[in-house]
Every structure is written in structure tokens, then in C-alpha cells.
PDB file of C-alpha atoms in Angstrom:
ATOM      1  CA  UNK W   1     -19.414 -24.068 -54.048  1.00 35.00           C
ATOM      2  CA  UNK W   2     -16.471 -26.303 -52.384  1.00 36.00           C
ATOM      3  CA  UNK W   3     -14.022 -25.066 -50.089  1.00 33.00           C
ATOM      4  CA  UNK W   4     -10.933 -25.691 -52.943  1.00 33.00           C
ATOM      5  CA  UNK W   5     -12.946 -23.383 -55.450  1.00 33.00           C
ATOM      6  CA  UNK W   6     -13.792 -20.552 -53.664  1.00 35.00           C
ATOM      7  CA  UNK W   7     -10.407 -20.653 -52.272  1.00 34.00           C
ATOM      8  CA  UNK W   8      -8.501 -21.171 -55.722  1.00 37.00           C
ATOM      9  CA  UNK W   9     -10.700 -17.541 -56.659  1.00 34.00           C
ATOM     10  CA  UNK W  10      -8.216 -15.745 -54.658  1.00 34.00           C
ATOM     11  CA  UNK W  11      -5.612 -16.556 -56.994  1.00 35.00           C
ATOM     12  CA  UNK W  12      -6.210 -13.149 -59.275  1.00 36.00           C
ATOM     13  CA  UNK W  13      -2.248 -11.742 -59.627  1.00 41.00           C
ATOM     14  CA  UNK W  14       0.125 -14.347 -61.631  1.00 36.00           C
ATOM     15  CA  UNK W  15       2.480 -13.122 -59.215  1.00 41.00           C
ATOM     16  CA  UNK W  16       0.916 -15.559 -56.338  1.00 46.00           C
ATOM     17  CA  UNK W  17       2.448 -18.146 -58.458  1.00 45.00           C
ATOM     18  CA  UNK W  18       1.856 -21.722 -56.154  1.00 47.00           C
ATOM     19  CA  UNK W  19       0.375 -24.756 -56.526  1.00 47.00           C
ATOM     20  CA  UNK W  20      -1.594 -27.032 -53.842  1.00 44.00           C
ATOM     21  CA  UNK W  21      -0.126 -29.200 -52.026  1.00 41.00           C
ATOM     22  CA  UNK W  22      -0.591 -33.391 -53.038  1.00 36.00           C
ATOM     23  CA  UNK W  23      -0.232 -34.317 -49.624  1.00 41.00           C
ATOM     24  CA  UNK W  24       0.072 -32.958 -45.878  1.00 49.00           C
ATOM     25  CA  UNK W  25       0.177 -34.454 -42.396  1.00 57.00           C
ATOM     26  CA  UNK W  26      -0.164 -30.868 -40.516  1.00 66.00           C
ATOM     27  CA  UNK W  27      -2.069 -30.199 -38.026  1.00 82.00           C
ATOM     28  CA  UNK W  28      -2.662 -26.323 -38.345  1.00 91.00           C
ATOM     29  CA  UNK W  29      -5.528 -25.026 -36.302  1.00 89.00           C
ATOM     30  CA  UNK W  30      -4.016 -25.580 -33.150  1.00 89.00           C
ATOM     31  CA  UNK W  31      -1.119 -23.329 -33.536  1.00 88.00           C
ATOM     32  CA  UNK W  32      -4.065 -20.199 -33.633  1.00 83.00           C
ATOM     33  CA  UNK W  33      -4.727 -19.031 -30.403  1.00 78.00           C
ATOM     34  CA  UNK W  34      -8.471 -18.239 -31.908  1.00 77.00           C
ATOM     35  CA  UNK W  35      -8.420 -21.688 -31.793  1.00 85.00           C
ATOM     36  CA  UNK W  36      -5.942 -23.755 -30.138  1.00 81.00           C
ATOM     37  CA  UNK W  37      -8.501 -24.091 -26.782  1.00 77.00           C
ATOM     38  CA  UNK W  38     -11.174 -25.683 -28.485  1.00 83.00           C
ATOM     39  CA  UNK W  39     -11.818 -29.681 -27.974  1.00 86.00           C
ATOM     40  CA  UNK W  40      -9.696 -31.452 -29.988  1.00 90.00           C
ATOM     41  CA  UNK W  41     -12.817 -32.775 -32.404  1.00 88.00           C
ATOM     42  CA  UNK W  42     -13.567 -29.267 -33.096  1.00 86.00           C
ATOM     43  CA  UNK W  43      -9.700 -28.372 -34.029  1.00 89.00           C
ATOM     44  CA  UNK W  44      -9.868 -31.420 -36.397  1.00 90.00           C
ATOM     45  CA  UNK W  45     -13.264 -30.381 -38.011  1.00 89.00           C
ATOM     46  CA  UNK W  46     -11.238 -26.792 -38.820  1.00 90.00           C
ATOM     47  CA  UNK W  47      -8.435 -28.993 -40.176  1.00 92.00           C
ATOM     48  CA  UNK W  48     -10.644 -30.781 -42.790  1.00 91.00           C
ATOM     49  CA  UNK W  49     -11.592 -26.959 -43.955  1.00 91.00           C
ATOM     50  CA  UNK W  50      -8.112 -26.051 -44.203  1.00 93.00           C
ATOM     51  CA  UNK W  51      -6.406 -25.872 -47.883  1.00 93.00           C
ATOM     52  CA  UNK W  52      -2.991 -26.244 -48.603  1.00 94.00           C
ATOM     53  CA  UNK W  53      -0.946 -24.280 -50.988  1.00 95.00           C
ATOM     54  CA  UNK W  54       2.903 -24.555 -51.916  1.00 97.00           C
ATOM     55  CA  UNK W  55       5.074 -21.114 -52.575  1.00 97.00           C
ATOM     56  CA  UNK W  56       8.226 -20.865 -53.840  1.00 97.00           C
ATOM     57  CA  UNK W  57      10.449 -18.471 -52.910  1.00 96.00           C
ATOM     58  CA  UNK W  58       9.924 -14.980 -53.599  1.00 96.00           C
ATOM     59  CA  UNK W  59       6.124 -16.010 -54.283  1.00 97.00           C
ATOM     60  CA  UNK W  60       3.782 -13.453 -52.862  1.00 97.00           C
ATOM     61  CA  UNK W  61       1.699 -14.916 -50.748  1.00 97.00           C
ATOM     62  CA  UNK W  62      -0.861 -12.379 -49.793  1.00 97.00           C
ATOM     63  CA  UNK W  63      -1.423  -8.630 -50.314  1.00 96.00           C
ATOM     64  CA  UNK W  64      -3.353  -5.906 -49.310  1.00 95.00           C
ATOM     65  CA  UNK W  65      -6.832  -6.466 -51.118  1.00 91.00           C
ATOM     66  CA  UNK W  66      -6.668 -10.048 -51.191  1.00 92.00           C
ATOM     67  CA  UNK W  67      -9.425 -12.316 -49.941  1.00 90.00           C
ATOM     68  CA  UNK W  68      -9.897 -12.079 -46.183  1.00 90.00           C
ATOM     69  CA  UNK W  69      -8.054 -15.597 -44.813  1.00 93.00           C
ATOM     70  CA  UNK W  70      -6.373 -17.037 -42.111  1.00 91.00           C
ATOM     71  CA  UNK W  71      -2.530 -18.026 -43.265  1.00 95.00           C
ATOM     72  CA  UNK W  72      -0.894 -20.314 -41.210  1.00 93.00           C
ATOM     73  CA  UNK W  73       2.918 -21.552 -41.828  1.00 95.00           C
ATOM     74  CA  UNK W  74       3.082 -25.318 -41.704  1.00 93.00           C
ATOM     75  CA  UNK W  75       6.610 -25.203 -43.015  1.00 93.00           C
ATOM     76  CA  UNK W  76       9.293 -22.771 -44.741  1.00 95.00           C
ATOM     77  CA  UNK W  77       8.968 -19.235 -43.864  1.00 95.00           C
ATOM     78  CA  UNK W  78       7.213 -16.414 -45.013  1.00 96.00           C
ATOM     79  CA  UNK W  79       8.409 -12.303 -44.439  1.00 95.00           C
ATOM     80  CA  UNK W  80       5.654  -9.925 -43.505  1.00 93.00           C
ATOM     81  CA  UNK W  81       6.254  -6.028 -44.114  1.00 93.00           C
ATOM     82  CA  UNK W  82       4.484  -3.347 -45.197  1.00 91.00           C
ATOM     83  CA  UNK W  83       5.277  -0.489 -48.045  1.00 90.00           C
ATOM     84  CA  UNK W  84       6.823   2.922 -46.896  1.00 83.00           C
ATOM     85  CA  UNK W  85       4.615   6.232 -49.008  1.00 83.00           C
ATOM     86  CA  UNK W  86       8.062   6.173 -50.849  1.00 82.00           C
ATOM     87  CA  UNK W  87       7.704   2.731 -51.726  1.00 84.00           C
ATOM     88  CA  UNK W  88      10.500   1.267 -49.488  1.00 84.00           C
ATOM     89  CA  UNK W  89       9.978  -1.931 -48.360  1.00 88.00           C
ATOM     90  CA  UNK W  90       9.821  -2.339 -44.150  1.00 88.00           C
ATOM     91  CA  UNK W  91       9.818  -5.646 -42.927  1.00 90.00           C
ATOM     92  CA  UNK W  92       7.774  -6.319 -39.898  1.00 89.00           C
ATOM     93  CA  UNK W  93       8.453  -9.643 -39.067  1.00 90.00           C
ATOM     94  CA  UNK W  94       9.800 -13.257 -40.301  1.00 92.00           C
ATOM     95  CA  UNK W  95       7.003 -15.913 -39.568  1.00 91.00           C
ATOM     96  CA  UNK W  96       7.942 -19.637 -39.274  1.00 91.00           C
ATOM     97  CA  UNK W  97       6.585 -23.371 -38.752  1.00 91.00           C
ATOM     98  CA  UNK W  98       3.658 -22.385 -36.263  1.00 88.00           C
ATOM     99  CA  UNK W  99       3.245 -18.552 -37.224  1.00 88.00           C
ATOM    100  CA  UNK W 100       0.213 -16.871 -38.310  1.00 88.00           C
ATOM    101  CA  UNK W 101      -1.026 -14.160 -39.777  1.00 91.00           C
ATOM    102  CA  UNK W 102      -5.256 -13.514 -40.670  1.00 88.00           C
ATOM    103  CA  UNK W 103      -6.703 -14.082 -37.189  1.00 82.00           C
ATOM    104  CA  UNK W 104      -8.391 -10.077 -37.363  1.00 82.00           C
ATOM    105  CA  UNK W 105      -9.118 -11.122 -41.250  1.00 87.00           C
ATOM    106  CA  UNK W 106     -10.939 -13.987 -40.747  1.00 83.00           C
ATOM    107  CA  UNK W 107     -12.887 -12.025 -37.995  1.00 79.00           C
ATOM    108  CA  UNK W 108     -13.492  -9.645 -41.002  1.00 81.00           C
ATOM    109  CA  UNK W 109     -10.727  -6.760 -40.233  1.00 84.00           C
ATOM    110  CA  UNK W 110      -9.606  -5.825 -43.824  1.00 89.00           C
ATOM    111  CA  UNK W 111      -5.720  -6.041 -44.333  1.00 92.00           C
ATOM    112  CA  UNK W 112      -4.912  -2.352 -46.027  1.00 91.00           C
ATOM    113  CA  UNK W 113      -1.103  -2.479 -45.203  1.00 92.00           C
ATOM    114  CA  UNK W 114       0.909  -5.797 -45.042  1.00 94.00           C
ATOM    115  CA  UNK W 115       2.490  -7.738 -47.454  1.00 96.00           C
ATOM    116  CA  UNK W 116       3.549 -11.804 -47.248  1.00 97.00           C
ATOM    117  CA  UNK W 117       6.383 -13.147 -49.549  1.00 97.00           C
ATOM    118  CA  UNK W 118       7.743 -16.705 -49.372  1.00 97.00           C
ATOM    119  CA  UNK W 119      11.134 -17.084 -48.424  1.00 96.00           C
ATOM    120  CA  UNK W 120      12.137 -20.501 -49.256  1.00 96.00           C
ATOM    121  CA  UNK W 121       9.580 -23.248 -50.015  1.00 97.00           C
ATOM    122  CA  UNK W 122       7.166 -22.700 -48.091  1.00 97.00           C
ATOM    123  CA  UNK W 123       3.662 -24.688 -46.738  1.00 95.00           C
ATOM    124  CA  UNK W 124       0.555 -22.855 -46.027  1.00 96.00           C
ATOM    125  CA  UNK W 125      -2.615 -23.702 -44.425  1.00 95.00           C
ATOM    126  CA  UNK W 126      -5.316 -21.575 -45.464  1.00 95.00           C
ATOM    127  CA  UNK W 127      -9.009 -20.573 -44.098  1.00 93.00           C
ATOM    128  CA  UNK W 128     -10.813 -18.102 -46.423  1.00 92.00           C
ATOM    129  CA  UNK W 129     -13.173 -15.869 -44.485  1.00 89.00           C
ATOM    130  CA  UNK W 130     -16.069 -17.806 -46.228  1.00 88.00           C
ATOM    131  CA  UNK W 131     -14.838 -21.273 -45.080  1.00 89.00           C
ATOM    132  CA  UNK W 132     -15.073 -19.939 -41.700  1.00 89.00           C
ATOM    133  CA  UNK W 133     -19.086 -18.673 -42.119  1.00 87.00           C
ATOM    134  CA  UNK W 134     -19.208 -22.202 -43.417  1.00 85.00           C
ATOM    135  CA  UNK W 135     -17.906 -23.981 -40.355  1.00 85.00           C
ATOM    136  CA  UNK W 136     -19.730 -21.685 -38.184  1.00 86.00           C
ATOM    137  CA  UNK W 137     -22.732 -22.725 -40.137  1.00 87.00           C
ATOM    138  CA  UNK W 138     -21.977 -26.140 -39.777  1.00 82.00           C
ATOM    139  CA  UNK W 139     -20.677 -25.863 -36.091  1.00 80.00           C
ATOM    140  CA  UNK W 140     -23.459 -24.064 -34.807  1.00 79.00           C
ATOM    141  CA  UNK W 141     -21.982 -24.881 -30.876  1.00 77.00           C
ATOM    142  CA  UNK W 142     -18.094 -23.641 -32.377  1.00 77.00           C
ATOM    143  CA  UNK W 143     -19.679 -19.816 -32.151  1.00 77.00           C
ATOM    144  CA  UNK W 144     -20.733 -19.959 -28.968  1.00 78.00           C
ATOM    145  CA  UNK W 145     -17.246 -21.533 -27.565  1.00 72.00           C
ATOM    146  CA  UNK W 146     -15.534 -19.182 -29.658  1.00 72.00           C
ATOM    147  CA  UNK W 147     -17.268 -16.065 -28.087  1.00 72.00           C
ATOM    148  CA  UNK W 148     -16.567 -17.201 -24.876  1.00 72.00           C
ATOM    149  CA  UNK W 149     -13.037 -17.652 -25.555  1.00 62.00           C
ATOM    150  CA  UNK W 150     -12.574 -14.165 -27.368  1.00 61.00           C
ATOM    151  CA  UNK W 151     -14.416 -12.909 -23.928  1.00 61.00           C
ATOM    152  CA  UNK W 152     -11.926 -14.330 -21.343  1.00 60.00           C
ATOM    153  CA  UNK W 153      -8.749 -13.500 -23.844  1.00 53.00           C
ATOM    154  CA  UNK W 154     -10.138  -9.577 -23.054  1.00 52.00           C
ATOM    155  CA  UNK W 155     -10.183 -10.008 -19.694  1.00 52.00           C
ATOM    156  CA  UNK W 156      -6.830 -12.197 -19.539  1.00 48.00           C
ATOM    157  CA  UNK W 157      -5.167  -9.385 -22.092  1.00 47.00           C
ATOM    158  CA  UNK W 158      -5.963  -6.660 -19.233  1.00 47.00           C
ATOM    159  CA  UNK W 159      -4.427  -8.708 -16.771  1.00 43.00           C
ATOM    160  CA  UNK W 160      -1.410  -8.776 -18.318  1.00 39.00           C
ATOM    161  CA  UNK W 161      -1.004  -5.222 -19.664  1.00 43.00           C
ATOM    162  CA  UNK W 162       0.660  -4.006 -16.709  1.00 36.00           C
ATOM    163  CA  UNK W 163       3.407  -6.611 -17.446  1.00 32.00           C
ATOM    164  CA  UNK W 164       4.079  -5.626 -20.739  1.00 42.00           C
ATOM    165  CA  UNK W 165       6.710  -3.541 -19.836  1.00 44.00           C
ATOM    166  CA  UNK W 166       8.736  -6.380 -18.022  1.00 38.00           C
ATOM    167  CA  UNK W 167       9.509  -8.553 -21.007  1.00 67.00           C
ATOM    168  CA  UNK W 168      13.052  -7.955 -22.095  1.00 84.00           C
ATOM    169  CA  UNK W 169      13.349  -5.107 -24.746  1.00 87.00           C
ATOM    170  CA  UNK W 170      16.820  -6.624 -26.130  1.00 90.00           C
ATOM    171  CA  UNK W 171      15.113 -10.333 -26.899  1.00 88.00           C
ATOM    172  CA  UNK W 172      12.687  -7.964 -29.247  1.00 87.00           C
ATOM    173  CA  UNK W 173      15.648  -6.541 -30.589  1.00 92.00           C
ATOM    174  CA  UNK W 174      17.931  -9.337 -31.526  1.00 92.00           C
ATOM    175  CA  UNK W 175      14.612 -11.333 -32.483  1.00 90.00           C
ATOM    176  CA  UNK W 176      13.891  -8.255 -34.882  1.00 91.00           C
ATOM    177  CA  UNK W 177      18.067  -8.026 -36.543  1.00 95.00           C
ATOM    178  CA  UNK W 178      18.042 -12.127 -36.967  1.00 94.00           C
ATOM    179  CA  UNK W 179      14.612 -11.983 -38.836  1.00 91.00           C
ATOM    180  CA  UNK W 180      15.990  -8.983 -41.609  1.00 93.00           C
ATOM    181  CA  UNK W 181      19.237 -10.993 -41.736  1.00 94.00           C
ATOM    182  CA  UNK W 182      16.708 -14.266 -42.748  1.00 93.00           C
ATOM    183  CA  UNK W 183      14.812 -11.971 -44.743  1.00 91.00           C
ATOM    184  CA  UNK W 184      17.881 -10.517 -46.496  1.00 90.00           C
ATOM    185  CA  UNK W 185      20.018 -13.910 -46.337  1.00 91.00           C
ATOM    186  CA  UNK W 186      23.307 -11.956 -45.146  1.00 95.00           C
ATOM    187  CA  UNK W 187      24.468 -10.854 -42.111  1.00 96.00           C
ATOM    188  CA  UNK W 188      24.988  -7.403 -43.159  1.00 95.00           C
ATOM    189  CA  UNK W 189      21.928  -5.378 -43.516  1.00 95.00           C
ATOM    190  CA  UNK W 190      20.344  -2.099 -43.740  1.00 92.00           C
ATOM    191  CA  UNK W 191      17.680  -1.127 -41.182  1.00 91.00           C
ATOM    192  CA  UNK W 192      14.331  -1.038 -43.090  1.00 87.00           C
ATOM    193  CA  UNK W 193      12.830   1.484 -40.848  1.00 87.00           C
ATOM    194  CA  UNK W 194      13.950   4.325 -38.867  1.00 87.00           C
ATOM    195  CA  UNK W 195      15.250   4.269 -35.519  1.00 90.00           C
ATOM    196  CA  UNK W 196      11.818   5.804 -33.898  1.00 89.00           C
ATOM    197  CA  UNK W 197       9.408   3.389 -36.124  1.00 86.00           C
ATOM    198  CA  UNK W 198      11.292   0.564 -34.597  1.00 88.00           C
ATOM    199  CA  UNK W 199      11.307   1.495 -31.377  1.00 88.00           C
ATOM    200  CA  UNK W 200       7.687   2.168 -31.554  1.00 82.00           C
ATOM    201  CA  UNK W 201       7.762  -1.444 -33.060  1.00 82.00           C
ATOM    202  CA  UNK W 202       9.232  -3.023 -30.526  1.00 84.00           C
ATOM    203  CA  UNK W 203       6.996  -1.759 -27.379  1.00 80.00           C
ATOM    204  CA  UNK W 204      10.012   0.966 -26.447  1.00 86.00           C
ATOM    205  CA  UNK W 205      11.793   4.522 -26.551  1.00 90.00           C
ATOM    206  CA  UNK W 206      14.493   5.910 -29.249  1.00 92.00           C
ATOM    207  CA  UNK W 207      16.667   6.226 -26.613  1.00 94.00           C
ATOM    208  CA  UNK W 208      16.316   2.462 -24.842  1.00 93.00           C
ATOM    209  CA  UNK W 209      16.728   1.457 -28.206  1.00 93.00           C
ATOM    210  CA  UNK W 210      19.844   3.294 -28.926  1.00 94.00           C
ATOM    211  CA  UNK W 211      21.364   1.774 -25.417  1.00 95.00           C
ATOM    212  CA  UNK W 212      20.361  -1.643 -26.334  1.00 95.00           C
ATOM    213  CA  UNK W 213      21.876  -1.547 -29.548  1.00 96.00           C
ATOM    214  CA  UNK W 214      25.290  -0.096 -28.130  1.00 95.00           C
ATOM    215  CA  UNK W 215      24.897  -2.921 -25.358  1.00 96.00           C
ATOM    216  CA  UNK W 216      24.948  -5.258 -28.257  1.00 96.00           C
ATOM    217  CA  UNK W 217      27.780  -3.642 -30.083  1.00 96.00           C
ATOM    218  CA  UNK W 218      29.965  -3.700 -26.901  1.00 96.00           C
ATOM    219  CA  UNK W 219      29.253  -7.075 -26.541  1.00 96.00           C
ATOM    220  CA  UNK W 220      30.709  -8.083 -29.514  1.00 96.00           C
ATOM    221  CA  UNK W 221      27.272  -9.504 -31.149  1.00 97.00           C
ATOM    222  CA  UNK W 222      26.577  -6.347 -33.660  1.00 97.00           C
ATOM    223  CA  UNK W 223      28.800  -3.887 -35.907  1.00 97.00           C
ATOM    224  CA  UNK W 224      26.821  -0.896 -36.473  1.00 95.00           C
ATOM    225  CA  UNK W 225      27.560   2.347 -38.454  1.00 92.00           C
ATOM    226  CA  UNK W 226      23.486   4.557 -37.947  1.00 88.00           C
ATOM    227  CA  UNK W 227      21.431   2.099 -39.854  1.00 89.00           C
ATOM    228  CA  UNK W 228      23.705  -0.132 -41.719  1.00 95.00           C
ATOM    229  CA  UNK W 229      24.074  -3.821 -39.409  1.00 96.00           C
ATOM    230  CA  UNK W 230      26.402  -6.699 -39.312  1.00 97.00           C
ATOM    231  CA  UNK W 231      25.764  -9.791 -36.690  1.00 97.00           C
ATOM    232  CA  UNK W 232      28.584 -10.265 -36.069  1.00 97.00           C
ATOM    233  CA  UNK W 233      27.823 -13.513 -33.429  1.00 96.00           C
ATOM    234  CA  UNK W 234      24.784 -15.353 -34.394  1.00 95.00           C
ATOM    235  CA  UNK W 235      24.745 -17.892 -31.902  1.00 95.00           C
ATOM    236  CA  UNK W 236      24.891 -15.325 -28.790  1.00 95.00           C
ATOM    237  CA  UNK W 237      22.311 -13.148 -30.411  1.00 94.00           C
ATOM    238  CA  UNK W 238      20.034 -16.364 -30.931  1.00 92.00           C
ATOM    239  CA  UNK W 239      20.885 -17.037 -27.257  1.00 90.00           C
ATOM    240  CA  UNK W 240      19.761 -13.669 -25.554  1.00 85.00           C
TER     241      UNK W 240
END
């Protein structure tokens, strides 16, 4: 079976209404750090596997129980959240032109949580769990390289634990309130998750959080009444 059908089988909810794309020049398997060291010939032998779908926006683009694939955003932008028990939506993130999400899928992690949903017209390059036994198959020498990458990013990843804690909890934060204002398309917003599951989120405390966001409401960037949010300066927020 070809790459296009078994990928056009995980099309099973009308709701992942898209189409493929008629043509592309994107070059998607470098922008996955599972792959972005590999010789360039190997990249462009993952490329050829690749298939290209089109979403509109407010298409779903994957859900839990889906087909195990790679997704990566050649263009557009795509929201990734998750489903409260009381069926509140709580957005996660906002991925863009180079953002991924599938890497632990592909690998054969099931997804039981997260949710993709187009936001505009949106590109995406897609590797199905069984295209990538298939270029294993075919790449016999790609397994080993990959293994040996995976292998130094656990080493590399211990290395840097201990500077986890230095990156700048505020570029999280303004990074997090400009992705639910793209996600929302306004300004003014309601925090989809409480104060200690996005603190948790963002690698911090409830109480660094709550100074951070007075920092930026002193500043002049944010208005903020508990969860409700209004940027008030985009541009210095983008700038932090």
C-alpha cells in the first residue's frame, strides 16, 4: 500500500475536513530535531515520504485516537490544547511555520490528551507511524544514526537540566498570553487554565507567576482582573 493511501485512512471524522495539497516547495524534516542532524540525503529521502494536507480554519487536525504521525507546520498555524474533565478547553500552545508536534508518536507514544485545530489556512507535513517503519525499512543505516542521535540528546538533555532554571520565566509567560490572544484573535482573553496549572506549565511557582504577571501589569503591557487578560502593548510583550 502507498504512502498517500495509508495516510488518507486516517481521515475517519468529517470533522478533519482538508484536502492535499497540489503543490509544495517545503522542506519539513529538518525543522524535527529527531531529524534535523542527519546528512542532508537522508533529510531529503524523509521529505519524499512526507504528505501534505491543507486545513482550513477551525479544521481539526488531529485528536486523541488518531493515527500515530508526525505533524509538522509548513505554514499557517495550528493551536494545541487539551480537554479539562469538565470539558473546558485549555490551550497548551500555538505552533507555527517550523513547529511540531508527533515526535513521541511516531516513536510509538500514543497521544491520549491533546487536541490540534487549524487556525487560519494552514500547511501540514505529515509522517504516519507506518511511513516511518517504511523508511526505516528502506534506510536500514537511518536506524542506526538515529539511535545514536536519540543516545547523545540523553546525555546532552542531562547536561542542561541544571540550567533549566536560568531561562527567563517572563519570556514563557508573555510567549504563553500572545499565543491565547492568536488562539482567541482578541486581545482580551480569559485564562484557560488555573493559575497553578500554568505555573506548573511554564517550569515555575504560583507565586513567581503571580509577581511576573504584576511585573507585567506595572509595566503597562497587561490589564488583569484574576483570570480575565487584556495586552494591552503587543509590541513590548513580543519584545521581552
Amino acid at each position: 500500500m502507498g504512502i498517500v493511501e495509508n495516510m488518507d485512512k486516517t481521515v475517519k471524522d468529517p470533522s478533519h475536513a482538508h484536502h492535499v495539497s497540489p503543490t509544495h516547495d517545503h522542506r519539513c524534516a529538518g525543522l524535527v530535531p529527531l531529524f534535523s542532524e542527519l546528512p542532508q540525503n537522508d533529510q531529503d529521502f524523509i521529505d519524499s515520504q512526507l504528505h501534505h494536507r491543507i486545513f482550513e480554519k477551525g479544521d481539526q487536525v488531529f485528536m486523541p485516537g488518531d493515527e500515530l504521525k508526525l505533524l509538522i507546520v509548513a505554514r499557517g498555524s495550528m493551536k494545541v490544547y487539551r480537554m479539562s474533565r469538565s470539558g473546558r478547553e485549555q490551550l497548551l500552545r500555538v505552533q507555527e511555520p517550523g513547529g511540531y508536534e508527533g515526535e513521541a508518536w511516531l516513536l510509538g507514544q500514543p497521544n491520549d490528551s491533546l487536541y490540534g485545530q487549524a487556525l487560519e489556512t494552514t500547511e501540514v507535513c505529515l509522517l504516519s507511524h507506518s511511513a516511518f517503519h517504511k523508511v526505516l525499512l528502506e534506510q536500514p543505516l537511518l536506524s542506526v544514526r538515529l539511535l545514536e542521535l536519540n543516545a547523545a540528546k540523553l546525555v546532552s538533555l542531562e547536561q542542561l537540566n541544571g540550567f533549566l532554571g536560568m531561562d527567563r520565566v517572563e519570556e514563557r509567560l508573555a510567549a504563553y498570553l500572545l499565543d491565547i490572544a492568536k488562539a482567541s484573535g482578541s486581545l482580551r482573553f480569559s485564562l484557560p487554565i488555573r493559575m497553578k496549572e500554568l505555573a506548573h506549565l511554564l517550569g515555575t511557582t504560583p507565586e513567581t507567576l503571580s509577581r511576573k504577571l504584576k511585573v507585567l501589569e506595572d509595566d503597562g503591557l497587561i490589564a488583569r482582573r484574576r483570570r480575565e487578560i487584556q495586552i494591552l502593548n503587543q509590541d513590548e510583550l513580543e519584545d521581552i
